[in-house]
mmCIF file of C-alpha atoms and ligand atoms in Angstrom:
data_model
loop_
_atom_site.group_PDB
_atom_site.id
_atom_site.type_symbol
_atom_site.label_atom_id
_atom_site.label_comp_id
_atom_site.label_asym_id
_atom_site.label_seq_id
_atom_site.Cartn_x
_atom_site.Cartn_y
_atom_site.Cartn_z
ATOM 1 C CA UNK A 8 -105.260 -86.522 -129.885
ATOM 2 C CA UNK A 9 -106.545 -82.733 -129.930
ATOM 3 C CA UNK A 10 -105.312 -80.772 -132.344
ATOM 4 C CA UNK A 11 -102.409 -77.696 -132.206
ATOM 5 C CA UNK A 12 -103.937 -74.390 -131.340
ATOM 6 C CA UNK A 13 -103.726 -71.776 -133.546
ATOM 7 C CA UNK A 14 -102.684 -68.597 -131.463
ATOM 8 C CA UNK A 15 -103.652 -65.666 -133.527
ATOM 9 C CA UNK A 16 -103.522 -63.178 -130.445
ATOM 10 C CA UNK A 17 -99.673 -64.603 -130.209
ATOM 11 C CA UNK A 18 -99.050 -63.886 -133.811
ATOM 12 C CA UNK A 19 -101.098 -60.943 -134.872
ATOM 13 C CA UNK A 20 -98.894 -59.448 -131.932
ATOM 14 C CA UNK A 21 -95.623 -60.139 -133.089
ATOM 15 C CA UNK A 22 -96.604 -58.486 -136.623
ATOM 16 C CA UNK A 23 -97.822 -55.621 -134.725
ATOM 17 C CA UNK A 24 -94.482 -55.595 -133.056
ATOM 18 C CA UNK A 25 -92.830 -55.398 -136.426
ATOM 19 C CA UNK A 26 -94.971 -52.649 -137.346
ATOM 20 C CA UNK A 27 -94.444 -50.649 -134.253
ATOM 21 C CA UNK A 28 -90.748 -50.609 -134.854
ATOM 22 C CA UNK A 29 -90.753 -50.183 -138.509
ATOM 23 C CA UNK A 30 -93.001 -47.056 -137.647
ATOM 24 C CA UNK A 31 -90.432 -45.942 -135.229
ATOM 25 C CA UNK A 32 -87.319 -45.864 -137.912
ATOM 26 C CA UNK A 33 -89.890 -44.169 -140.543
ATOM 27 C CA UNK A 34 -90.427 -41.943 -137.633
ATOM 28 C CA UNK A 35 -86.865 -41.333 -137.131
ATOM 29 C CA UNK A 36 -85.751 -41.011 -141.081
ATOM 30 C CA UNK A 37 -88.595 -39.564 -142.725
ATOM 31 C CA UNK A 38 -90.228 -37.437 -139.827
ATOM 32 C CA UNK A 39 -93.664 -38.789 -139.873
ATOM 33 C CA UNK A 40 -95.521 -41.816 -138.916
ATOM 34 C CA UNK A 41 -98.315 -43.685 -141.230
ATOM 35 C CA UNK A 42 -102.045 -41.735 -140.528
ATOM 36 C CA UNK A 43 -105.323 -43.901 -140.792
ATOM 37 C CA UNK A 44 -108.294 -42.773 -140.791
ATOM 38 C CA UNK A 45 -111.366 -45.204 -139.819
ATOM 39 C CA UNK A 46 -115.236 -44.390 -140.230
ATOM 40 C CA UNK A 47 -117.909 -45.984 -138.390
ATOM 41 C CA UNK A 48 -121.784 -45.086 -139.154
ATOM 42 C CA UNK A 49 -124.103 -46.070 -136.517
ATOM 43 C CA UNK A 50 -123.973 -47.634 -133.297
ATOM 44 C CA UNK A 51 -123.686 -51.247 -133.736
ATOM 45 C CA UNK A 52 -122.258 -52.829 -130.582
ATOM 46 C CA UNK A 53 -119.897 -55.407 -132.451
ATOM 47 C CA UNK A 54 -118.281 -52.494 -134.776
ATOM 48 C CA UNK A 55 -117.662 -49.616 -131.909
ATOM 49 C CA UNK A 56 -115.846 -53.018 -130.202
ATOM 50 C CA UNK A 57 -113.429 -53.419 -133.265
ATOM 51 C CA UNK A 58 -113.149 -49.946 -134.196
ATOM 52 C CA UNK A 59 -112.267 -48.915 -130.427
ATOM 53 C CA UNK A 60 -109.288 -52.368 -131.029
ATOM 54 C CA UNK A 61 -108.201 -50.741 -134.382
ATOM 55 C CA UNK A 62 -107.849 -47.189 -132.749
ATOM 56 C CA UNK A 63 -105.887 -48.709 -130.127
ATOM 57 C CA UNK A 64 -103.805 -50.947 -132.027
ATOM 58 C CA UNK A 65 -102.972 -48.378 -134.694
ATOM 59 C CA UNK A 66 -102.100 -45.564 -131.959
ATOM 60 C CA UNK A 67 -100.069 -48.381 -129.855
ATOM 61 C CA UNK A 68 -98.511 -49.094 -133.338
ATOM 62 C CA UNK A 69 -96.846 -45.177 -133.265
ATOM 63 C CA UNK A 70 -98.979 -44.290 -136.514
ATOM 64 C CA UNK A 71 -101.390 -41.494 -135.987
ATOM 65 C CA UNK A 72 -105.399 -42.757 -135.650
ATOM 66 C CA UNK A 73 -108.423 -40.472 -136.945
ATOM 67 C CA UNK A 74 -111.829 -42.150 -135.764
ATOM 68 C CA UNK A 75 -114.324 -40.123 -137.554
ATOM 69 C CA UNK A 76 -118.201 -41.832 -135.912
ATOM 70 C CA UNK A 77 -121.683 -40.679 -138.006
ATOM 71 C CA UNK A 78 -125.055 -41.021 -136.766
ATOM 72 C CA UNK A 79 -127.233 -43.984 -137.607
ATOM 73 C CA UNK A 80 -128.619 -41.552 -139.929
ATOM 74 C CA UNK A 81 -126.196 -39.990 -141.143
ATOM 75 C CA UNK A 82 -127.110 -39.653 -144.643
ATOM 76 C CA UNK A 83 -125.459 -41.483 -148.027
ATOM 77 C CA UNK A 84 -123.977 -38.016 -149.170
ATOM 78 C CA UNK A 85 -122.511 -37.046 -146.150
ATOM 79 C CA UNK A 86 -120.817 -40.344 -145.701
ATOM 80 C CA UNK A 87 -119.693 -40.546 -149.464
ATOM 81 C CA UNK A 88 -118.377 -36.451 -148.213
ATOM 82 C CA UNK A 89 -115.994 -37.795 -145.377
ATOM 83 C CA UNK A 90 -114.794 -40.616 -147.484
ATOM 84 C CA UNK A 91 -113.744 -38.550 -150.382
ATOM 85 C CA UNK A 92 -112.586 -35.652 -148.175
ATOM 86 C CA UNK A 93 -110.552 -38.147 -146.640
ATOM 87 C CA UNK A 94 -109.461 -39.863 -149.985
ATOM 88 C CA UNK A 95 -108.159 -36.371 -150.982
ATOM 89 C CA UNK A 96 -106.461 -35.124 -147.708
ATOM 90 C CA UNK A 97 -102.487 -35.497 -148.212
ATOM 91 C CA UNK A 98 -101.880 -36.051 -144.513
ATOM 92 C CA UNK A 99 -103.888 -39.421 -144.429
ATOM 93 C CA UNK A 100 -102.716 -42.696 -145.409
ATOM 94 C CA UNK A 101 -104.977 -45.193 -144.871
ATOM 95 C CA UNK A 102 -108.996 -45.120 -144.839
ATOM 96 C CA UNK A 103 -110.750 -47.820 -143.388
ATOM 97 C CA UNK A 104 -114.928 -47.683 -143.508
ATOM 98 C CA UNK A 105 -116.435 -50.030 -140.963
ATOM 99 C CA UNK A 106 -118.995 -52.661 -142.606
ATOM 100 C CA UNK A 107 -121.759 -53.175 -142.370
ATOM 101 C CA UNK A 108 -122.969 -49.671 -142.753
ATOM 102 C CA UNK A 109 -126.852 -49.188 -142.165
ATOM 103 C CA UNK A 110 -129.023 -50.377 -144.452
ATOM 104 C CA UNK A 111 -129.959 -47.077 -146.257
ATOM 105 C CA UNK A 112 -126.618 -46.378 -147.112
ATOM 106 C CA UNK A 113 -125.070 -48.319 -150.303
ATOM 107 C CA UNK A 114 -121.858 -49.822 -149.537
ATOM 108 C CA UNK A 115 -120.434 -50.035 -152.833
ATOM 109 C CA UNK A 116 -120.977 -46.106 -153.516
ATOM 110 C CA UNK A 117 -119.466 -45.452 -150.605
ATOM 111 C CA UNK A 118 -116.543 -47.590 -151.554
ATOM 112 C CA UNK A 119 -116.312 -45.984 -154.770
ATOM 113 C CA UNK A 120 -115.660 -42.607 -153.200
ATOM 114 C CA UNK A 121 -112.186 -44.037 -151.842
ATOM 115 C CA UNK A 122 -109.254 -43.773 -153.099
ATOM 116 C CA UNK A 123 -107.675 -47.367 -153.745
ATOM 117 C CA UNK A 124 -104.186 -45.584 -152.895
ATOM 118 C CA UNK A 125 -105.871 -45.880 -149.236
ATOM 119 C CA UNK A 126 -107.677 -48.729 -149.154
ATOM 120 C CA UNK A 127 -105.972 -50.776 -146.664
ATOM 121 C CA UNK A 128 -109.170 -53.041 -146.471
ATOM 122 C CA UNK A 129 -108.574 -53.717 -149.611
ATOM 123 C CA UNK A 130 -112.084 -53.790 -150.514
ATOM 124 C CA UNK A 131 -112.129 -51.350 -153.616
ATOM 125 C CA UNK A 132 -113.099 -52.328 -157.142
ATOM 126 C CA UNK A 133 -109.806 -51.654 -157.903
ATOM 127 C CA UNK A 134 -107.855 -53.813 -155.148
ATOM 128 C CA UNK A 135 -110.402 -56.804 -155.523
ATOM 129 C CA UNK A 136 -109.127 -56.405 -159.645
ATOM 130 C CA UNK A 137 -105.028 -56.594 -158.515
ATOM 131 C CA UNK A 138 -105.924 -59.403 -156.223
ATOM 132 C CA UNK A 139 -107.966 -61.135 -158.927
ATOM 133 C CA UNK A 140 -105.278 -60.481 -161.823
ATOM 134 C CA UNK A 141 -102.153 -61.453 -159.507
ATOM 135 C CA UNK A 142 -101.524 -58.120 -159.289
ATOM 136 C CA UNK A 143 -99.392 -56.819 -155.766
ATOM 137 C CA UNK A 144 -101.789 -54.299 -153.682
ATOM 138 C CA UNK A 145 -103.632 -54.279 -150.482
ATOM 139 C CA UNK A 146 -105.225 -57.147 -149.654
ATOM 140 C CA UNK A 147 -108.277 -57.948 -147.686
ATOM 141 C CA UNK A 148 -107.440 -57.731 -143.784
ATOM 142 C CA UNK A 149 -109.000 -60.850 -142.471
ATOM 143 C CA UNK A 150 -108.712 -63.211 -145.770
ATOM 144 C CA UNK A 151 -104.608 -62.127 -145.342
ATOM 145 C CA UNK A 152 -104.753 -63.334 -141.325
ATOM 146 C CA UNK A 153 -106.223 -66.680 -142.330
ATOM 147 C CA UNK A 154 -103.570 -67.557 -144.926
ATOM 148 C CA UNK A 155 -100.337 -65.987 -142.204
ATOM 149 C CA UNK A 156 -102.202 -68.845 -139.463
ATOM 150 C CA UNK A 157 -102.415 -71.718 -141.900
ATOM 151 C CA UNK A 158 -98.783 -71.032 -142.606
ATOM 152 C CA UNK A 159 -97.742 -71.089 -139.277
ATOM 153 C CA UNK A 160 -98.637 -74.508 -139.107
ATOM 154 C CA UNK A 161 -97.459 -75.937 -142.881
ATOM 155 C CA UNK A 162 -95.844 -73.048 -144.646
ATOM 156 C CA UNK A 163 -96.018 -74.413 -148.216
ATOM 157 C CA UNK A 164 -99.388 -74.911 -148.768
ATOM 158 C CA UNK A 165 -99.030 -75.951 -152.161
ATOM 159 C CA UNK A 166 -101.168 -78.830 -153.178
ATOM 160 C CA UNK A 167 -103.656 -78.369 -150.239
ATOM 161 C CA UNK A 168 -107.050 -78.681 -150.794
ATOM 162 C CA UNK A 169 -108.700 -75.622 -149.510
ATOM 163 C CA UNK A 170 -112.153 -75.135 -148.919
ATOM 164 C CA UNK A 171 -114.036 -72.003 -148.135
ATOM 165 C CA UNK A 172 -117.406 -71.922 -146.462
ATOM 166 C CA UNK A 173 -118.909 -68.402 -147.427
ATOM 167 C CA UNK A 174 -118.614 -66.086 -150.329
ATOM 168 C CA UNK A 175 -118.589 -62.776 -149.018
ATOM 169 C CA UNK A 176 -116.541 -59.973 -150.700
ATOM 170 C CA UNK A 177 -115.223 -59.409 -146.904
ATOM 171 C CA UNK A 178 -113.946 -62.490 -146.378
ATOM 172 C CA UNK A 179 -115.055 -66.072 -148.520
ATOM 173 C CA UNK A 180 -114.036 -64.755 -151.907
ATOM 174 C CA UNK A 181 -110.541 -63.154 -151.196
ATOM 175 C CA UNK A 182 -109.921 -66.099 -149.126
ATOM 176 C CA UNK A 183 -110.385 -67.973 -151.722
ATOM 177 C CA UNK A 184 -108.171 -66.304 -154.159
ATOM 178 C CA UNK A 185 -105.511 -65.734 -151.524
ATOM 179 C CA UNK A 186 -105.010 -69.680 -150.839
ATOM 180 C CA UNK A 187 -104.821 -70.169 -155.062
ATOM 181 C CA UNK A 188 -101.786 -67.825 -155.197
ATOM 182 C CA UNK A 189 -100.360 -70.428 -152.197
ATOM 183 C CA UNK A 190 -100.992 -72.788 -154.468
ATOM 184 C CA UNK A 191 -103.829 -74.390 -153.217
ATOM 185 C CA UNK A 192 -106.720 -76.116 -155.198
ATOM 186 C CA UNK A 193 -109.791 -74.408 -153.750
ATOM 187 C CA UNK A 194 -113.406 -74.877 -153.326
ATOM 188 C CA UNK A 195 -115.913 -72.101 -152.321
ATOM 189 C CA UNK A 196 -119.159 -73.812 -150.344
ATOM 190 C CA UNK A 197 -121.875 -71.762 -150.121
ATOM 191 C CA UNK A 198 -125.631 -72.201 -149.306
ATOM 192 C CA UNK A 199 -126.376 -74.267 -152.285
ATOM 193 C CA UNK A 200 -123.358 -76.467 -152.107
ATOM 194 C CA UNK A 201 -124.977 -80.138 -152.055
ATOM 195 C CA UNK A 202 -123.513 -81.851 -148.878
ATOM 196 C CA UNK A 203 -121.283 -80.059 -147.262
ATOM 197 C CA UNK A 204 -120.097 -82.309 -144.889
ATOM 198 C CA UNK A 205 -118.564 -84.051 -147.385
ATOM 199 C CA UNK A 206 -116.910 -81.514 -149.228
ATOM 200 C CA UNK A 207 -115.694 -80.207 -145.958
ATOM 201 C CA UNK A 208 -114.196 -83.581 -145.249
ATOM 202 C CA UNK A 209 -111.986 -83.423 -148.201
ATOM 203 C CA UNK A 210 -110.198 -80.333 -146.994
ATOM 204 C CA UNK A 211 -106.441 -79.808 -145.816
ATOM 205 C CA UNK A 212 -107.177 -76.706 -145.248
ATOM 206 C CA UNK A 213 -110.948 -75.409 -143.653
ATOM 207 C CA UNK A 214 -112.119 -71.877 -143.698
ATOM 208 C CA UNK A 215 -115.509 -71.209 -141.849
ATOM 209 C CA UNK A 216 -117.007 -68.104 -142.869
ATOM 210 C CA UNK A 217 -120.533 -67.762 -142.715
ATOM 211 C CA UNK A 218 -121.579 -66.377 -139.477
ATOM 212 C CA UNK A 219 -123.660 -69.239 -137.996
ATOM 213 C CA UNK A 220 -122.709 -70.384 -134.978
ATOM 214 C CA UNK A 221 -120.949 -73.489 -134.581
ATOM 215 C CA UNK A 222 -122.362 -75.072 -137.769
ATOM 216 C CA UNK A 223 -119.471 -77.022 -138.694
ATOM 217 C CA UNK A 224 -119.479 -79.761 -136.256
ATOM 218 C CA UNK A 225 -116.273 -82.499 -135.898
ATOM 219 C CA UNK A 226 -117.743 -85.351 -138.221
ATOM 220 C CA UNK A 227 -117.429 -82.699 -140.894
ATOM 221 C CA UNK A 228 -113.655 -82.717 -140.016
ATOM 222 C CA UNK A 229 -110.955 -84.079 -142.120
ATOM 223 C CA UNK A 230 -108.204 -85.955 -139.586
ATOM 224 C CA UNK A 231 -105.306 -83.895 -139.223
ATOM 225 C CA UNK A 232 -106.932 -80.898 -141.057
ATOM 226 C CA UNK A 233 -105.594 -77.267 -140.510
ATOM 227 C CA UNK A 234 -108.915 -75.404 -139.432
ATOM 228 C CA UNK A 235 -109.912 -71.691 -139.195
ATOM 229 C CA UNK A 236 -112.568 -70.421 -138.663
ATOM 230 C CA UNK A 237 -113.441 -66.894 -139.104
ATOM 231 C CA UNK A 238 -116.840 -66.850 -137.019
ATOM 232 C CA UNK A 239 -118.069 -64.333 -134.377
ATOM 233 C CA UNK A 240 -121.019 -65.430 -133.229
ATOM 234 C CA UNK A 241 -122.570 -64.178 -129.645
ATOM 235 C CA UNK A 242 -124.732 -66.579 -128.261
ATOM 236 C CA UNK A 243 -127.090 -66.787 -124.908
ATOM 237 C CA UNK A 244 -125.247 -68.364 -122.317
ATOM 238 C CA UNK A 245 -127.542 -69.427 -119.748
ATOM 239 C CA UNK A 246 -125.116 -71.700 -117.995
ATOM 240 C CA UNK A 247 -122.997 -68.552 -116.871
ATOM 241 C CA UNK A 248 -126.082 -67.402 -115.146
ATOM 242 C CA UNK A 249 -127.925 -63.948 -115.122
ATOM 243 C CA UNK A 250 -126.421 -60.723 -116.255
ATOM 244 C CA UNK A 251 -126.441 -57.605 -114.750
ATOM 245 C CA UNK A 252 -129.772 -56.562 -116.709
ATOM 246 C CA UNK A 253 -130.970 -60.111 -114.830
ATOM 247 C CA UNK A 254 -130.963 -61.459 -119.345
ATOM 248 C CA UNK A 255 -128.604 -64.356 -119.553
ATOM 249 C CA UNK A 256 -124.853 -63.675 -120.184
ATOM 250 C CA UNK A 257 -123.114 -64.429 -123.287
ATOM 251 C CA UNK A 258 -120.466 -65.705 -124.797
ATOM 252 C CA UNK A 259 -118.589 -65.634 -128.192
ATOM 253 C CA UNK A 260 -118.283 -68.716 -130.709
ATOM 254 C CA UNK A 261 -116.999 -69.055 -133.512
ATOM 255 C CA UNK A 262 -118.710 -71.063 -137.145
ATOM 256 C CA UNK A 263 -117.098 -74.416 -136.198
ATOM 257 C CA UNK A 264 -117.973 -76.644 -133.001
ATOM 258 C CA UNK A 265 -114.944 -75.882 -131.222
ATOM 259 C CA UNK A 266 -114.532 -78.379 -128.729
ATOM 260 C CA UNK A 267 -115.612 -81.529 -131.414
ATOM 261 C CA UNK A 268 -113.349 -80.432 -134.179
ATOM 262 C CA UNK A 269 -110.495 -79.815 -131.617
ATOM 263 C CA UNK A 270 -110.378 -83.856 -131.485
ATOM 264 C CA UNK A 271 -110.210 -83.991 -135.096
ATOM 265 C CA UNK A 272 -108.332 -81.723 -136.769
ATOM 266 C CA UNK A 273 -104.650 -80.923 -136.658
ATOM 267 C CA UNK A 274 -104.793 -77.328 -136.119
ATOM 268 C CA UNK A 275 -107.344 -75.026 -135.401
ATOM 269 C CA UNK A 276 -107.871 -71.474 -134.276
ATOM 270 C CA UNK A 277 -109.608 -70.729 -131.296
ATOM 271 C CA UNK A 278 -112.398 -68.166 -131.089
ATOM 272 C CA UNK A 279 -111.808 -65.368 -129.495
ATOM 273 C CA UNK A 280 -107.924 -65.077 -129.909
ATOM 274 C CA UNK A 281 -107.623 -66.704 -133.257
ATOM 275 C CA UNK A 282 -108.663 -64.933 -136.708
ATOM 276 C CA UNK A 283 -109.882 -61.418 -134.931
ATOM 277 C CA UNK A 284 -106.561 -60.082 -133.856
ATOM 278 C CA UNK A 285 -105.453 -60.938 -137.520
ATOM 279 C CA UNK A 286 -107.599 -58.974 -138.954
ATOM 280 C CA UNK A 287 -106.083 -55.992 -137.301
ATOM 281 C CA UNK A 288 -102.534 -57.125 -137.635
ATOM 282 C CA UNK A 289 -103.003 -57.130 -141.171
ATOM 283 C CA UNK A 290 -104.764 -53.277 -141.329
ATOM 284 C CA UNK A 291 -101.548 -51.866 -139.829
ATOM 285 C CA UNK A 292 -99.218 -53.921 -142.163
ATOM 286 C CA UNK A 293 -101.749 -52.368 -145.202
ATOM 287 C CA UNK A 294 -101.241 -48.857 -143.585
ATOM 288 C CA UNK A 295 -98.151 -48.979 -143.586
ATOM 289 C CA UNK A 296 -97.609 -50.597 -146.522
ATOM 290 C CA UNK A 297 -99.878 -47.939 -148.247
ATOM 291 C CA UNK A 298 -98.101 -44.985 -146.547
ATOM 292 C CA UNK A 299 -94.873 -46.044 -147.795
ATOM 293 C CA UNK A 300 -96.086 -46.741 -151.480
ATOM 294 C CA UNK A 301 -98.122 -43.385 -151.368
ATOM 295 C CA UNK A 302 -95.162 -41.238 -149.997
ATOM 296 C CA UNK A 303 -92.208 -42.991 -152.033
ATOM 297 C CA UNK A 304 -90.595 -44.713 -149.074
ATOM 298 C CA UNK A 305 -89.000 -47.515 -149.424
ATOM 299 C CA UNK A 306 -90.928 -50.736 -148.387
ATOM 300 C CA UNK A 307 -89.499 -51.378 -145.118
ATOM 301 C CA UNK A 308 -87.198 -54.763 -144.806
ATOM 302 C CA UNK A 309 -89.854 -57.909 -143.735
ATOM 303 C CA UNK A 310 -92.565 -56.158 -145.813
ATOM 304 C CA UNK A 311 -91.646 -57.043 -149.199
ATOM 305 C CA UNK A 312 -94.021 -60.010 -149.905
HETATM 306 N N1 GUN B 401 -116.567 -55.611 -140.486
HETATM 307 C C1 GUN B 401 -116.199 -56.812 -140.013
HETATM 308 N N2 GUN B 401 -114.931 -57.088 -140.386
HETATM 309 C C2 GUN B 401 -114.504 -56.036 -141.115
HETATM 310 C C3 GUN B 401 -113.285 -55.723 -141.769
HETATM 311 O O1 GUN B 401 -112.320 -56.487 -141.795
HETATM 312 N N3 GUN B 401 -113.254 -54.530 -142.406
HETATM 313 C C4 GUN B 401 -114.308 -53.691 -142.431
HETATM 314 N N4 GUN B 401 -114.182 -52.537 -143.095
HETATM 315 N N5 GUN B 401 -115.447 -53.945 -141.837
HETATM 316 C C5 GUN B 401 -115.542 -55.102 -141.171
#
């Protein structure tokens, strides 16, 4: 039988909805909206994508958006400039700084220019400490999406076995800690885990994070297993013929062989229209989450836990 699909696009929306009108009353109480401010450095064609989505979804949202875009060469001081110039400015409560950032710049100096207040990526020595320590803050965007979609399917996770391909900061290791406070008993696989098909088969719970595409194939697939996976992978896609250019189109997959572990698993998120619209469900949640805590509003009701 093929398993449940995940629909993040369906879900991410309705938390955006919530948002939006939880904006609105802070609108119509307080007389001002949340304000986030996003940078992007360079001109990679995957990050102007998801910045131009965040822009949109945060304007569509009723909070104010500031897109601030650098030159590929835009030196480490000047970006380190904007992000504490942005860290400091009262009218701004959220800054987001698009990763990667080009190789000459150092992310974590950059990161350690903003002010964890604002950090609604959550990606700050000092939120990746709270998260670590049990402490409440703002929690990684994308790590946060995968835990609301496994919960849509079983909402007490406790007792699942979880296991997390990848270790990034972005995503494998918050992950990670985010399905221990549900309770789960985790496993982080990584390039030196020794047979990871097997591992993988002991999961209730499957995170794919590693940015290869469709490397987790069906036989690695526990039956009935809650799957998500986190990949965005664009590959050639010769079978969709020749592109404008006259190059092959492509098309986006995600880390796990969709179609094989589909017959396997119980649940599983698509990709596109699974994690990705998460991800930016859960930046507006942390913005206004952050504006509220920064300003001395209360939390707004929903947005407690
Ligand atoms: N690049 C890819 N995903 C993300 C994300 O969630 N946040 C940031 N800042 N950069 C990203």
């Amino acid at each position: 039988m093929s398993a449940a699909l995940i629909d993040g696009e369906a879900i991410g929306q309705r938390i955006r909805d919530e948002v939006k009108a939880a904006t609105a009353r802070l609108e119509q109480t307080k007389g001002a909206a949340p304000e986030l401010a996003v940078v992007l450095v360079g001109e990679d064609p995957a990050s102007q994508i998801y910045v131009r989505a965040k822009v949109k979804n945060t304007q569509d949202a009723g909070m104010r958006s500031h897109a601030h875009r650098l030159p590929a060469d835009a030196t480490e001081e000047e970006v380190i400039a904007l992000v504490a110039r942005l860290s400091a400015d009262p009218q701004i409560d959220g800054v987001l700084v698009q990763l990667p950032l080009p190789k000459h710049i150092d992310e974590a100096r950059v990161l350690a220019a903003l002010d964890p207040a604002k950090d609604v990526d959550g990606l700050t020595e000092a939120s990746a400490g709270r998260l670590l320590l049990g402490k409440p803050g703002l929690r990684p965007c994308t790590p946060a999406g995968c835990v609301i979609l496994a919960r849509t399917v079983t909402r007490d996770l406790a007792g699942a076995h979880c296991v997390v391909i990848g270790r990034s900061i972005l995503v494998g290791k918050p992950a990670a800690l985010l399905f221990l406070e549900q309770n789960c008993t985790i496993a982080i696989a990584h390039s030196r885990t020794r047979d990871l098909p097997a591992l993988c088969r002991s999961a209730d719970i499957l995170v794919a994070a590693v940015g290869r595409p469709e490397m987790i194939r069906g036989a690695w697939v526990k039956p009935g297993a809650i799957v998500i996976d986190v990949g965005i992978n664009r590959v050639p896609a010769p079978e969709l013929g020749p592109g404008k250019d006259g190059a092959p189109k492509s098309r986006i997959v995600g880390d796990v062989a969709f179609a094989e572990a589909r017959e396997i698993a119980g649940a599983i998120t698509p990709v596109p229209r699974g994690v990705g619209p998460m991800t930016r469900a859960c930046l507006l949640r942390n913005t206004l989450l952050a504006a509220c805590a920064r300003r001395g509003w209360p939390v707004p009701p929903g947005f407690e836990g």
